[in-house]
Amino acid sequence: MTEAAELPQAPEAARTVFGEFFPEAVRYAELLADAGVKRGLIGPREVPRLWERHLLNCAVLSEVVPEGVTVCDVGSGAGLPGIPLALVRPDLKITLLEPLLRRTNFLQEVVELLGLDHVTVVRGRAEEVLGTLPPVHVVTARAVAPLDRLAGWGVPLLRPYGEMLALKGDTAEEELNGARAALSKLGVVDTSVLHVGEGIVDPLSTVVRVEVGESPGGVRFAAKRAKAARTGRSRRRR
Protein backbone atom coordinates (compact mmCIF):
# COMPACT_ATOMS: atom_id res chain seq x y z
CA MET A 1 0.00 0.00 0.00
CA THR A 2 1.31 3.44 -0.94
CA GLU A 3 1.62 5.75 2.04
CA ALA A 4 -0.19 9.04 1.65
CA ALA A 5 1.89 12.18 1.44
CA GLU A 6 1.54 14.81 4.12
CA LEU A 7 -1.30 17.27 3.73
CA PRO A 8 0.16 20.75 3.10
CA GLN A 9 -0.91 23.76 5.11
CA ALA A 10 -4.00 25.49 3.78
CA PRO A 11 -3.21 28.40 1.44
CA GLU A 12 -4.30 31.89 2.39
CA ALA A 13 -6.89 31.82 -0.38
CA ALA A 14 -8.71 29.05 1.49
CA ARG A 15 -9.27 31.36 4.47
CA THR A 16 -10.83 33.92 2.14
CA VAL A 17 -13.02 31.46 0.25
CA PHE A 18 -14.30 29.41 3.20
CA GLY A 19 -14.51 32.30 5.66
CA GLU A 20 -16.09 31.30 8.96
CA PHE A 21 -16.19 27.69 7.76
CA PHE A 22 -12.43 27.53 7.23
CA PRO A 23 -11.93 25.19 10.26
CA GLU A 24 -14.49 22.79 8.76
CA ALA A 25 -12.70 22.95 5.41
CA VAL A 26 -9.43 22.04 7.12
CA ARG A 27 -11.12 19.13 8.85
CA TYR A 28 -12.54 17.93 5.55
CA ALA A 29 -9.10 18.13 3.91
CA GLU A 30 -7.69 16.09 6.79
CA LEU A 31 -10.41 13.46 6.37
CA LEU A 32 -9.72 13.20 2.64
CA ALA A 33 -5.97 12.87 3.25
CA ASP A 34 -6.50 10.15 5.85
CA ALA A 35 -9.71 8.10 5.58
CA GLY A 36 -10.24 9.18 1.96
CA VAL A 37 -6.93 7.64 0.92
CA LYS A 38 -7.27 4.56 3.12
CA ARG A 39 -10.72 3.80 1.68
CA GLY A 40 -9.61 4.35 -1.89
CA LEU A 41 -11.72 7.47 -2.46
CA ILE A 42 -8.77 9.55 -3.62
CA GLY A 43 -5.27 8.58 -4.69
CA PRO A 44 -2.34 9.22 -2.32
CA ARG A 45 -0.67 11.37 -4.98
CA GLU A 46 -3.57 13.82 -4.76
CA VAL A 47 -2.88 14.71 -1.11
CA PRO A 48 -0.20 17.39 -1.77
CA ARG A 49 -2.60 19.20 -4.13
CA LEU A 50 -5.83 18.68 -2.22
CA TRP A 51 -6.33 22.37 -1.56
CA GLU A 52 -5.66 23.87 -4.97
CA ARG A 53 -6.81 21.08 -7.27
CA HIS A 54 -9.76 19.79 -5.28
CA LEU A 55 -11.20 21.92 -2.46
CA LEU A 56 -10.67 25.36 -3.94
CA ASN A 57 -11.26 24.18 -7.49
CA CYS A 58 -14.70 23.00 -6.35
CA ALA A 59 -15.52 25.81 -3.93
CA VAL A 60 -15.28 28.48 -6.63
CA LEU A 61 -18.20 26.79 -8.40
CA SER A 62 -20.29 28.81 -5.93
CA GLU A 63 -19.69 31.87 -8.12
CA VAL A 64 -22.24 30.60 -10.65
CA VAL A 65 -24.78 28.91 -8.36
CA PRO A 66 -27.87 31.06 -7.68
CA GLU A 67 -28.86 31.91 -4.11
CA GLY A 68 -31.14 29.72 -2.03
CA VAL A 69 -31.61 26.92 -4.56
CA THR A 70 -31.71 23.13 -4.32
CA VAL A 71 -28.68 21.25 -5.63
CA CYS A 72 -28.00 17.60 -6.45
CA ASP A 73 -24.34 16.59 -6.70
CA VAL A 74 -24.42 13.57 -9.03
CA GLY A 75 -21.77 10.90 -8.51
CA SER A 76 -20.50 12.79 -5.48
CA GLY A 77 -17.72 10.30 -4.71
CA ALA A 78 -15.65 11.76 -1.90
CA GLY A 79 -17.90 14.84 -1.83
CA LEU A 80 -16.42 16.89 -4.66
CA PRO A 81 -17.77 19.41 -5.51
CA GLY A 82 -20.75 19.03 -3.15
CA ILE A 83 -19.05 19.42 0.22
CA PRO A 84 -16.79 22.41 -0.62
CA LEU A 85 -19.87 24.04 -2.16
CA ALA A 86 -21.85 23.33 1.02
CA LEU A 87 -19.12 24.89 3.17
CA VAL A 88 -19.14 28.18 1.29
CA ARG A 89 -22.91 28.29 0.63
CA PRO A 90 -25.04 27.48 3.69
CA ASP A 91 -28.00 29.00 1.81
CA LEU A 92 -28.18 25.95 -0.47
CA LYS A 93 -30.01 22.67 0.10
CA ILE A 94 -27.65 20.04 -1.24
CA THR A 95 -28.14 16.35 -1.94
CA LEU A 96 -25.01 14.22 -2.39
CA LEU A 97 -26.03 11.39 -4.73
CA GLU A 98 -23.65 8.43 -4.86
CA PRO A 99 -24.31 4.75 -5.69
CA LEU A 100 -21.40 3.08 -3.84
CA LEU A 101 -21.90 2.16 -0.18
CA ARG A 102 -18.32 2.82 0.97
CA ARG A 103 -18.54 6.31 -0.49
CA THR A 104 -21.95 7.12 0.97
CA ASN A 105 -20.70 5.92 4.37
CA PHE A 106 -17.78 8.32 4.11
CA LEU A 107 -20.02 11.17 2.97
CA GLN A 108 -22.45 10.62 5.84
CA GLU A 109 -19.58 10.66 8.33
CA VAL A 110 -18.24 13.90 6.86
CA VAL A 111 -21.66 15.58 6.87
CA GLU A 112 -22.17 14.66 10.54
CA LEU A 113 -18.65 15.60 11.65
CA LEU A 114 -18.82 18.99 9.93
CA GLY A 115 -22.38 19.71 11.08
CA LEU A 116 -23.70 20.28 7.56
CA ASP A 117 -27.42 20.34 8.36
CA HIS A 118 -28.27 21.58 4.87
CA VAL A 119 -26.73 18.50 3.20
CA THR A 120 -28.39 15.10 2.66
CA VAL A 121 -26.65 11.94 1.49
CA VAL A 122 -28.61 9.62 -0.81
CA ARG A 123 -27.34 6.28 -2.05
CA GLY A 124 -28.38 5.49 -5.61
CA ARG A 125 -27.86 6.14 -9.29
CA ALA A 126 -29.43 9.15 -10.97
CA GLU A 127 -31.67 6.98 -13.13
CA GLU A 128 -32.88 5.11 -10.03
CA VAL A 129 -33.94 8.16 -8.02
CA LEU A 130 -35.76 9.85 -10.89
CA GLY A 131 -39.30 10.50 -9.66
CA THR A 132 -38.47 9.84 -6.01
CA LEU A 133 -35.91 12.61 -5.50
CA PRO A 134 -37.66 16.00 -5.80
CA PRO A 135 -36.50 17.86 -8.94
CA VAL A 136 -33.73 20.40 -8.18
CA HIS A 137 -32.74 23.81 -9.50
CA VAL A 138 -29.11 22.83 -10.08
CA VAL A 139 -27.24 19.59 -10.76
CA THR A 140 -23.48 19.59 -10.17
CA ALA A 141 -20.85 17.03 -11.17
CA ARG A 142 -17.11 16.62 -11.41
CA ALA A 143 -15.08 13.88 -13.10
CA VAL A 144 -18.11 11.60 -13.42
CA ALA A 145 -18.49 10.87 -17.14
CA PRO A 146 -18.29 12.43 -20.63
CA LEU A 147 -20.77 15.27 -21.00
CA ASP A 148 -23.32 13.46 -23.20
CA ARG A 149 -23.57 10.54 -20.77
CA LEU A 150 -23.48 12.81 -17.71
CA ALA A 151 -26.32 14.91 -19.10
CA GLY A 152 -28.40 11.77 -19.61
CA TRP A 153 -28.13 11.14 -15.87
CA GLY A 154 -28.23 14.67 -14.50
CA VAL A 155 -30.56 16.69 -16.72
CA PRO A 156 -33.71 14.62 -15.94
CA LEU A 157 -33.23 15.45 -12.23
CA LEU A 158 -33.71 19.16 -12.91
CA ARG A 159 -36.78 21.32 -12.43
CA PRO A 160 -38.06 23.13 -15.52
CA TYR A 161 -35.62 25.91 -16.44
CA GLY A 162 -32.93 24.47 -14.16
CA GLU A 163 -29.26 24.03 -15.02
CA MET A 164 -26.47 21.49 -14.81
CA LEU A 165 -23.01 22.78 -13.86
CA ALA A 166 -20.24 20.33 -14.72
CA LEU A 167 -16.63 20.98 -13.72
CA LYS A 168 -14.52 20.00 -16.72
CA GLY A 169 -10.95 20.32 -17.95
CA ASP A 170 -9.20 21.73 -21.01
CA THR A 171 -11.37 19.77 -23.44
CA ALA A 172 -14.63 21.33 -22.22
CA GLU A 173 -15.40 23.15 -25.50
CA GLU A 174 -14.64 20.05 -27.57
CA GLU A 175 -16.75 17.86 -25.28
CA LEU A 176 -19.63 20.31 -25.44
CA ASN A 177 -19.55 20.46 -29.23
CA GLY A 178 -19.58 16.67 -29.44
CA ALA A 179 -22.56 16.43 -27.09
CA ARG A 180 -24.86 19.02 -28.68
CA ALA A 181 -27.13 16.51 -30.44
CA ALA A 182 -27.60 14.48 -27.26
CA LEU A 183 -28.21 17.63 -25.22
CA SER A 184 -30.87 18.86 -27.62
CA LYS A 185 -32.80 15.58 -27.24
CA LEU A 186 -32.68 16.06 -23.45
CA GLY A 187 -34.52 19.36 -23.59
CA VAL A 188 -31.43 21.58 -23.30
CA VAL A 189 -32.03 25.09 -24.63
CA ASP A 190 -28.71 26.81 -23.95
CA THR A 191 -25.09 25.93 -23.16
CA SER A 192 -21.96 27.85 -22.23
CA VAL A 193 -18.43 27.36 -20.95
CA LEU A 194 -17.53 29.49 -17.92
CA HIS A 195 -14.24 30.12 -16.12
CA VAL A 196 -14.42 30.82 -12.39
CA GLY A 197 -12.05 31.37 -9.48
CA GLU A 198 -10.11 34.41 -10.67
CA GLY A 199 -7.50 35.31 -8.05
CA ILE A 200 -8.11 32.05 -6.20
CA VAL A 201 -7.15 29.13 -8.45
CA ASP A 202 -4.66 28.92 -11.30
CA PRO A 203 -5.63 27.69 -13.81
CA LEU A 204 -9.21 28.85 -13.47
CA SER A 205 -11.90 26.22 -12.93
CA THR A 206 -13.80 25.42 -16.13
CA VAL A 207 -17.54 24.90 -15.86
CA VAL A 208 -19.88 23.69 -18.57
CA ARG A 209 -23.34 25.16 -17.97
CA VAL A 210 -26.29 23.31 -19.51
CA GLU A 211 -29.67 25.03 -19.20
CA VAL A 212 -32.99 23.30 -19.80
CA GLY A 213 -36.41 24.51 -20.83
CA GLU A 214 -39.77 23.32 -19.58
CA SER A 215 -39.07 19.60 -20.23
CA PRO A 216 -35.82 18.53 -18.49
CA GLY A 217 -34.67 15.25 -20.00
CA GLY A 218 -37.02 15.51 -22.96
CA VAL A 219 -40.31 13.76 -23.62
CA ARG A 220 -39.22 10.26 -22.56
CA PHE A 221 -38.12 11.38 -19.10
CA ALA A 222 -41.20 13.55 -18.64
CA ALA A 223 -43.33 10.42 -19.07
CA LYS A 224 -41.13 8.48 -16.67
CA ARG A 225 -41.39 11.23 -14.04
CA ALA A 226 -45.16 11.36 -14.40
CA LYS A 227 -45.41 7.59 -13.96
CA ALA A 228 -43.20 7.72 -10.83
CA ALA A 229 -45.33 10.54 -9.41
CA ARG A 230 -48.54 8.54 -9.99
CA THR A 231 -47.01 5.49 -8.33
CA GLY A 232 -45.97 7.62 -5.34
CA ARG A 233 -49.50 9.04 -4.94
CA SER A 234 -50.99 5.56 -5.18
CA ARG A 235 -48.69 4.28 -2.43
CA ARG A 236 -49.53 7.21 -0.15
CA ARG A 237 -53.27 6.54 -0.48
CA ARG A 238 -52.91 2.94 0.73
GROMACS .gro file of C-alpha atoms in nm:
model
  238
    1MET     CA    1   0.000   0.000   0.000
    2THR     CA    2   0.131   0.344  -0.094
    3GLU     CA    3   0.162   0.575   0.204
    4ALA     CA    4  -0.019   0.904   0.165
    5ALA     CA    5   0.189   1.218   0.144
    6GLU     CA    6   0.154   1.481   0.412
    7LEU     CA    7  -0.130   1.727   0.373
    8PRO     CA    8   0.016   2.075   0.310
    9GLN     CA    9  -0.091   2.376   0.511
   10ALA     CA   10  -0.400   2.549   0.378
   11PRO     CA   11  -0.321   2.840   0.144
   12GLU     CA   12  -0.430   3.189   0.239
   13ALA     CA   13  -0.689   3.182  -0.038
   14ALA     CA   14  -0.871   2.905   0.149
   15ARG     CA   15  -0.927   3.136   0.447
   16THR     CA   16  -1.083   3.392   0.214
   17VAL     CA   17  -1.302   3.146   0.025
   18PHE     CA   18  -1.430   2.941   0.320
   19GLY     CA   19  -1.451   3.230   0.566
   20GLU     CA   20  -1.609   3.130   0.896
   21PHE     CA   21  -1.619   2.769   0.776
   22PHE     CA   22  -1.243   2.753   0.723
   23PRO     CA   23  -1.193   2.519   1.026
   24GLU     CA   24  -1.449   2.279   0.876
   25ALA     CA   25  -1.270   2.295   0.541
   26VAL     CA   26  -0.943   2.204   0.712
   27ARG     CA   27  -1.112   1.913   0.885
   28TYR     CA   28  -1.254   1.793   0.555
   29ALA     CA   29  -0.910   1.813   0.391
   30GLU     CA   30  -0.769   1.609   0.679
   31LEU     CA   31  -1.041   1.346   0.637
   32LEU     CA   32  -0.972   1.320   0.264
   33ALA     CA   33  -0.597   1.287   0.325
   34ASP     CA   34  -0.650   1.015   0.585
   35ALA     CA   35  -0.971   0.810   0.558
   36GLY     CA   36  -1.024   0.918   0.196
   37VAL     CA   37  -0.693   0.764   0.092
   38LYS     CA   38  -0.727   0.456   0.312
   39ARG     CA   39  -1.072   0.380   0.168
   40GLY     CA   40  -0.961   0.435  -0.189
   41LEU     CA   41  -1.172   0.747  -0.246
   42ILE     CA   42  -0.877   0.955  -0.362
   43GLY     CA   43  -0.527   0.858  -0.469
   44PRO     CA   44  -0.234   0.922  -0.232
   45ARG     CA   45  -0.067   1.137  -0.498
   46GLU     CA   46  -0.357   1.382  -0.476
   47VAL     CA   47  -0.288   1.471  -0.111
   48PRO     CA   48  -0.020   1.739  -0.177
   49ARG     CA   49  -0.260   1.920  -0.413
   50LEU     CA   50  -0.583   1.868  -0.222
   51TRP     CA   51  -0.633   2.237  -0.156
   52GLU     CA   52  -0.566   2.387  -0.497
   53ARG     CA   53  -0.681   2.108  -0.727
   54HIS     CA   54  -0.976   1.979  -0.528
   55LEU     CA   55  -1.120   2.192  -0.246
   56LEU     CA   56  -1.067   2.536  -0.394
   57ASN     CA   57  -1.126   2.418  -0.749
   58CYS     CA   58  -1.470   2.300  -0.635
   59ALA     CA   59  -1.552   2.581  -0.393
   60VAL     CA   60  -1.528   2.848  -0.663
   61LEU     CA   61  -1.820   2.679  -0.840
   62SER     CA   62  -2.029   2.881  -0.593
   63GLU     CA   63  -1.969   3.187  -0.812
   64VAL     CA   64  -2.224   3.060  -1.065
   65VAL     CA   65  -2.478   2.891  -0.836
   66PRO     CA   66  -2.787   3.106  -0.768
   67GLU     CA   67  -2.886   3.191  -0.411
   68GLY     CA   68  -3.114   2.972  -0.203
   69VAL     CA   69  -3.161   2.692  -0.456
   70THR     CA   70  -3.171   2.313  -0.432
   71VAL     CA   71  -2.868   2.125  -0.563
   72CYS     CA   72  -2.800   1.760  -0.645
   73ASP     CA   73  -2.434   1.659  -0.670
   74VAL     CA   74  -2.442   1.357  -0.903
   75GLY     CA   75  -2.177   1.090  -0.851
   76SER     CA   76  -2.050   1.279  -0.548
   77GLY     CA   77  -1.772   1.030  -0.471
   78ALA     CA   78  -1.565   1.176  -0.190
   79GLY     CA   79  -1.790   1.484  -0.183
   80LEU     CA   80  -1.642   1.689  -0.466
   81PRO     CA   81  -1.777   1.941  -0.551
   82GLY     CA   82  -2.075   1.903  -0.315
   83ILE     CA   83  -1.905   1.942   0.022
   84PRO     CA   84  -1.679   2.241  -0.062
   85LEU     CA   85  -1.987   2.404  -0.216
   86ALA     CA   86  -2.185   2.333   0.102
   87LEU     CA   87  -1.912   2.489   0.317
   88VAL     CA   88  -1.914   2.818   0.129
   89ARG     CA   89  -2.291   2.829   0.063
   90PRO     CA   90  -2.504   2.748   0.369
   91ASP     CA   91  -2.800   2.900   0.181
   92LEU     CA   92  -2.818   2.595  -0.047
   93LYS     CA   93  -3.001   2.267   0.010
   94ILE     CA   94  -2.765   2.004  -0.124
   95THR     CA   95  -2.814   1.635  -0.194
   96LEU     CA   96  -2.501   1.422  -0.239
   97LEU     CA   97  -2.603   1.139  -0.473
   98GLU     CA   98  -2.365   0.843  -0.486
   99PRO     CA   99  -2.431   0.475  -0.569
  100LEU     CA  100  -2.140   0.308  -0.384
  101LEU     CA  101  -2.190   0.216  -0.018
  102ARG     CA  102  -1.832   0.282   0.097
  103ARG     CA  103  -1.854   0.631  -0.049
  104THR     CA  104  -2.195   0.712   0.097
  105ASN     CA  105  -2.070   0.592   0.437
  106PHE     CA  106  -1.778   0.832   0.411
  107LEU     CA  107  -2.002   1.117   0.297
  108GLN     CA  108  -2.245   1.062   0.584
  109GLU     CA  109  -1.958   1.066   0.833
  110VAL     CA  110  -1.824   1.390   0.686
  111VAL     CA  111  -2.166   1.558   0.687
  112GLU     CA  112  -2.217   1.466   1.054
  113LEU     CA  113  -1.865   1.560   1.165
  114LEU     CA  114  -1.882   1.899   0.993
  115GLY     CA  115  -2.238   1.971   1.108
  116LEU     CA  116  -2.370   2.028   0.756
  117ASP     CA  117  -2.742   2.034   0.836
  118HIS     CA  118  -2.827   2.158   0.487
  119VAL     CA  119  -2.673   1.850   0.320
  120THR     CA  120  -2.839   1.510   0.266
  121VAL     CA  121  -2.665   1.194   0.149
  122VAL     CA  122  -2.861   0.962  -0.081
  123ARG     CA  123  -2.734   0.628  -0.205
  124GLY     CA  124  -2.838   0.549  -0.561
  125ARG     CA  125  -2.786   0.614  -0.929
  126ALA     CA  126  -2.943   0.915  -1.097
  127GLU     CA  127  -3.167   0.698  -1.313
  128GLU     CA  128  -3.288   0.511  -1.003
  129VAL     CA  129  -3.394   0.816  -0.802
  130LEU     CA  130  -3.576   0.985  -1.089
  131GLY     CA  131  -3.930   1.050  -0.966
  132THR     CA  132  -3.847   0.984  -0.601
  133LEU     CA  133  -3.591   1.261  -0.550
  134PRO     CA  134  -3.766   1.600  -0.580
  135PRO     CA  135  -3.650   1.786  -0.894
  136VAL     CA  136  -3.373   2.040  -0.818
  137HIS     CA  137  -3.274   2.381  -0.950
  138VAL     CA  138  -2.911   2.283  -1.008
  139VAL     CA  139  -2.724   1.959  -1.076
  140THR     CA  140  -2.348   1.959  -1.017
  141ALA     CA  141  -2.085   1.703  -1.117
  142ARG     CA  142  -1.711   1.662  -1.141
  143ALA     CA  143  -1.508   1.388  -1.310
  144VAL     CA  144  -1.811   1.160  -1.342
  145ALA     CA  145  -1.849   1.087  -1.714
  146PRO     CA  146  -1.829   1.243  -2.063
  147LEU     CA  147  -2.077   1.527  -2.100
  148ASP     CA  148  -2.332   1.346  -2.320
  149ARG     CA  149  -2.357   1.054  -2.077
  150LEU     CA  150  -2.348   1.281  -1.771
  151ALA     CA  151  -2.632   1.491  -1.910
  152GLY     CA  152  -2.840   1.177  -1.961
  153TRP     CA  153  -2.813   1.114  -1.587
  154GLY     CA  154  -2.823   1.467  -1.450
  155VAL     CA  155  -3.056   1.669  -1.672
  156PRO     CA  156  -3.371   1.462  -1.594
  157LEU     CA  157  -3.323   1.545  -1.223
  158LEU     CA  158  -3.371   1.916  -1.291
  159ARG     CA  159  -3.678   2.132  -1.243
  160PRO     CA  160  -3.806   2.313  -1.552
  161TYR     CA  161  -3.562   2.591  -1.644
  162GLY     CA  162  -3.293   2.447  -1.416
  163GLU     CA  163  -2.926   2.403  -1.502
  164MET     CA  164  -2.647   2.149  -1.481
  165LEU     CA  165  -2.301   2.278  -1.386
  166ALA     CA  166  -2.024   2.033  -1.472
  167LEU     CA  167  -1.663   2.098  -1.372
  168LYS     CA  168  -1.452   2.000  -1.672
  169GLY     CA  169  -1.095   2.032  -1.795
  170ASP     CA  170  -0.920   2.173  -2.101
  171THR     CA  171  -1.137   1.977  -2.344
  172ALA     CA  172  -1.463   2.133  -2.222
  173GLU     CA  173  -1.540   2.315  -2.550
  174GLU     CA  174  -1.464   2.005  -2.757
  175GLU     CA  175  -1.675   1.786  -2.528
  176LEU     CA  176  -1.963   2.031  -2.544
  177ASN     CA  177  -1.955   2.046  -2.923
  178GLY     CA  178  -1.958   1.667  -2.944
  179ALA     CA  179  -2.256   1.643  -2.709
  180ARG     CA  180  -2.486   1.902  -2.868
  181ALA     CA  181  -2.713   1.651  -3.044
  182ALA     CA  182  -2.760   1.448  -2.726
  183LEU     CA  183  -2.821   1.763  -2.522
  184SER     CA  184  -3.087   1.886  -2.762
  185LYS     CA  185  -3.280   1.558  -2.724
  186LEU     CA  186  -3.268   1.606  -2.345
  187GLY     CA  187  -3.452   1.936  -2.359
  188VAL     CA  188  -3.143   2.158  -2.330
  189VAL     CA  189  -3.203   2.509  -2.463
  190ASP     CA  190  -2.871   2.681  -2.395
  191THR     CA  191  -2.509   2.593  -2.316
  192SER     CA  192  -2.196   2.785  -2.223
  193VAL     CA  193  -1.843   2.736  -2.095
  194LEU     CA  194  -1.753   2.949  -1.792
  195HIS     CA  195  -1.424   3.012  -1.612
  196VAL     CA  196  -1.442   3.082  -1.239
  197GLY     CA  197  -1.205   3.137  -0.948
  198GLU     CA  198  -1.011   3.441  -1.067
  199GLY     CA  199  -0.750   3.531  -0.805
  200ILE     CA  200  -0.811   3.205  -0.620
  201VAL     CA  201  -0.715   2.913  -0.845
  202ASP     CA  202  -0.466   2.892  -1.130
  203PRO     CA  203  -0.563   2.769  -1.381
  204LEU     CA  204  -0.921   2.885  -1.347
  205SER     CA  205  -1.190   2.622  -1.293
  206THR     CA  206  -1.380   2.542  -1.613
  207VAL     CA  207  -1.754   2.490  -1.586
  208VAL     CA  208  -1.988   2.369  -1.857
  209ARG     CA  209  -2.334   2.516  -1.797
  210VAL     CA  210  -2.629   2.331  -1.951
  211GLU     CA  211  -2.967   2.503  -1.920
  212VAL     CA  212  -3.299   2.330  -1.980
  213GLY     CA  213  -3.641   2.451  -2.083
  214GLU     CA  214  -3.977   2.332  -1.958
  215SER     CA  215  -3.907   1.960  -2.023
  216PRO     CA  216  -3.582   1.853  -1.849
  217GLY     CA  217  -3.467   1.525  -2.000
  218GLY     CA  218  -3.702   1.551  -2.296
  219VAL     CA  219  -4.031   1.376  -2.362
  220ARG     CA  220  -3.922   1.026  -2.256
  221PHE     CA  221  -3.812   1.138  -1.910
  222ALA     CA  222  -4.120   1.355  -1.864
  223ALA     CA  223  -4.333   1.042  -1.907
  224LYS     CA  224  -4.113   0.848  -1.667
  225ARG     CA  225  -4.139   1.123  -1.404
  226ALA     CA  226  -4.516   1.136  -1.440
  227LYS     CA  227  -4.541   0.759  -1.396
  228ALA     CA  228  -4.320   0.772  -1.083
  229ALA     CA  229  -4.533   1.054  -0.941
  230ARG     CA  230  -4.854   0.854  -0.999
  231THR     CA  231  -4.701   0.549  -0.833
  232GLY     CA  232  -4.597   0.762  -0.534
  233ARG     CA  233  -4.950   0.904  -0.494
  234SER     CA  234  -5.099   0.556  -0.518
  235ARG     CA  235  -4.869   0.428  -0.243
  236ARG     CA  236  -4.953   0.721  -0.015
  237ARG     CA  237  -5.327   0.654  -0.048
  238ARG     CA  238  -5.291   0.294   0.073
   0.00000   0.00000   0.00000
